[in-house]
Amino acid sequence: MKSFRPVRNIGILAHVDAGKTTLTERLLFAAGAIRSLGSVDEGTSTTDSLSVERARGISVRAAATGLDWEGVSIRIVDTPGHADFYAEVERSLQVLDGAILVVSAVEGVQLQTLTIWSALREMNIPTLIFVNKLDRTGARPAQLMEEMRRLLSANIVALQTCASVSTKQPSIISARDSVRAKQDVIESLANVDSEVLDRYSRDAEFTWQELDDCIRTHTQAGRAYPVLFGAAMVGVGVQEVLNAVVSYLPAPKGAAENKLSAVVYKIATGGPSGRIAHVRVFEGTIERGHAVQSASTDTAEKVIRVARLSVQGKYESAERLEAGDIGTVAGLQGVKIGDVLGSAYAIPKPPSPLEPMLTARIAPTSPADSNRLFQALRQLEDEDPLLSVEWLDEQKEISTRFFGAVQMEIIREMLASRFNIDVTFSEPRVIYKETPIAIADAHIEYRERGYAIIDVRIEPLPLGSGVEFASEVKAEEIYHKFMKQIPQIVEQSRRKGPRGWEVTDFRFTVFGGHSKYDLGTKPGDFKIVTPLALELALQRSGTRLLEPMMDFVISVPREYGAAIHRDLVKMRAQFSEPTDDEGRLEFRGRVPFAETFTSTATLYASSHGQGVLRTRFGGYAPVEGAYM
C-alpha cells in the first residue's frame, strides 16, 4: 500500500537573474522558516552558501531548504540559473515532484527559460509559473502571457490578473474576484478537458471548487500550468505561491516497506563530516548502521550517519530516510552523482543530458602546487562529474571541461578560496568527437605474464546512439567475471581515439576469445588486451570527426535580414528561408558550436542590437571532409 504524506518536494528554476533565489528567500520568510530576509546582492541569501556564490550573487550549486505551510512540509531545491551550471539543474530534476518556473515580467522568456522548460516537459514534472518583477520598470505581464503561450505552452492558466505594475507595490487580483479572469480560466481549461469544453459550450456555470479540482488534476498530470504574478523583492504574491504549491502540486508517492529505490543527486566534500551523499528516496528506507547496495557500482556500503531535510531548512540527524524524503547519507565513499541506491525501478528517467563543449588546460601559478591542484580538481569533480579532470602524461598538464567562461572563472575562484591555489587557464577549445567509418575486427593475444585472447568487432551506429556492447562468446571461452569488466574497460579506452577525441556511436562486440585459470588468467589481463583490440579496430575502420551543433532561432527586424543571412552563410549554418511576422524575420536552423562560440557578437552587431537569438544543443554532426 502506498503512503501519502503532507509533503511537497519542489524545485525553483529560472534563467539567471529572473529572481529565483530571491523568491526562495521570500517563501522561507513568509513561512517563518527564517527570521530575517537575506539578499542575493549582499551575499546573505539562505541557499547561496558557497563563498563564490555570495561574492558573485549567483547560484553555482543546487541547495535544498524547507519550510512548513498550512501543515504541509515543503522541501525546496534552489537551482543555478546561469547556463554554465545547467548540469546542476539536470541532476536536481530527478529529485522533484513539482516545480516553480520563474519568469521575469521585464525580460520575458529567455534562452535558459526555454532549456529548463524543455527538460521539465521531457520529464513531465508538474509546473507552476511565477511571473516575477512586476515592480520593475518595463514589466509587461499581458504581452508576456502571449509570449509564454507561444513559446512554452498554450495550456497556461492565469490564476491572477495585474491591476498595477512598475510600482514599488504592484497590485494583483485573484481570478476568484474577477468575472473576466474566471472566464479566462474556464477557457484555458477547456483546451485540456473535454468535459469543461462541453459544459462551456452549453454556457454552464462552474464553481471554484470544480475549477480548483480541474486545475489540480491537469497540473499534476502535466497538461496545464497555473500562472501566478508578483514581485519577490517586495514580497508581493509570495503567499499565493505557497498556497498554489499546496493546492496544485503533487505529494510524493511511495512506501517505506517497499524495496529501496533512491538516487544520489549531489556530493558534498571537504567539510568536517567528510564525503556526504545527498539523496532522494522514492521507495523503501535507508537506515543508519545498515548496508546500502549501489546498483551503479554493484557494491554495498554501511551507512554511518543519516540526516533528513527539515522544515527549518536544516539537515537534522535521523535514524532513517523513508520514501519521499530528501536527506544526506555519510559512509558511502564509493558512490557518485547519479548513482542508484537499491534499485532504479521508482526513479524518474533524467532528461537528455547536455555535455560540456569546451576544454581547457589548467596550471598552478606555482609549479610546486601541481599535485595539490590535481587533488583539488578531483574533489571538485566529485561535486561536478562533467569537469572530467584528466592528467595528460605527455604534456605533464591537467585538462578540464567547461560549459562556458563564467564556469571557468568560478572554478578559478573556488580553487583560490577553498584550496588556496592560484591557477591560469589556456585558451578554451571546442570539444570534438570521432566515430568509426566502417565495420572492423581485431584479434589480440596476451601470453607474457598471464593469458588472455580477445576477438572484437566495431560497427558504426547512427549519430547520437552512444555506445552499445554485445557478446557472442560462451562462458567457457571467457569467464563471466572477465566479460563483465570489458564494457567498463571500453568506456575508459574510448575517451581517446585515433584523432585524440572521445569515440562514440558504435557497437563493440566480443565475438571470440579465451581465458584459462590453469594458464594464469587474471582480471588485469583483459585490461591489457581490450584497449589494444579497440585501438586496432579503430585504426582499421578509420574515424570521422564530429563537431557539436547548436539549433538556433534568430528574430531580427526585416531591414537587417540580408546582413544576418550573410553572417549565417559565413558561419556554415544550415537554415531554411526566414518567415516574416509583423516586420520581423525569423531564421531557424543549425550551426556549428565553434562558430557561435566566436561569432555570436557579429550577429548582434549585424542587427544593431535588435536581434533575439535562442540556441540549444543539437547533438554532434560530421565535419565536412574530416576523415582519418
Short mmCIF file of C-alpha atoms in Angstrom, two decimals, residues 83-88 90-91 353-358 384 386-387 401-408 593 597:
data_model
loop_
_atom_site.label_atom_id
_atom_site.label_comp_id
_atom_site.label_asym_id
_atom_site.label_seq_id
_atom_site.Cartn_x
_atom_site.Cartn_y
_atom_site.Cartn_z
CA ALA A 83 23.60 28.31 -18.44
CA ASP A 84 27.16 27.33 -17.47
CA PHE A 85 25.73 25.42 -14.48
CA TYR A 86 22.76 23.81 -16.19
CA ALA A 87 24.14 20.32 -15.46
CA GLU A 88 23.37 21.03 -11.80
CA GLU A 90 19.53 18.46 -14.70
CA ARG A 91 20.79 16.49 -11.73
CA PRO A 353 21.88 15.41 -20.75
CA LEU A 354 23.79 18.38 -22.04
CA GLU A 355 27.54 17.98 -22.29
CA PRO A 356 30.38 20.49 -21.86
CA MET A 357 31.56 21.65 -25.25
CA LEU A 358 34.77 23.41 -24.21
CA ASP A 384 30.56 18.09 -10.67
CA LEU A 386 31.27 16.74 -16.01
CA LEU A 387 34.51 18.58 -15.25
CA ARG A 401 35.88 20.50 -19.42
CA PHE A 402 33.55 23.50 -19.18
CA PHE A 403 30.25 24.86 -20.38
CA GLY A 404 31.49 28.44 -20.63
CA ALA A 405 33.74 31.27 -19.49
CA VAL A 406 31.73 32.02 -16.35
CA GLN A 407 32.19 28.46 -15.10
CA MET A 408 35.94 28.74 -15.73
CA PHE A 593 29.06 25.45 -31.90
CA PHE A 597 31.36 30.48 -29.69
#
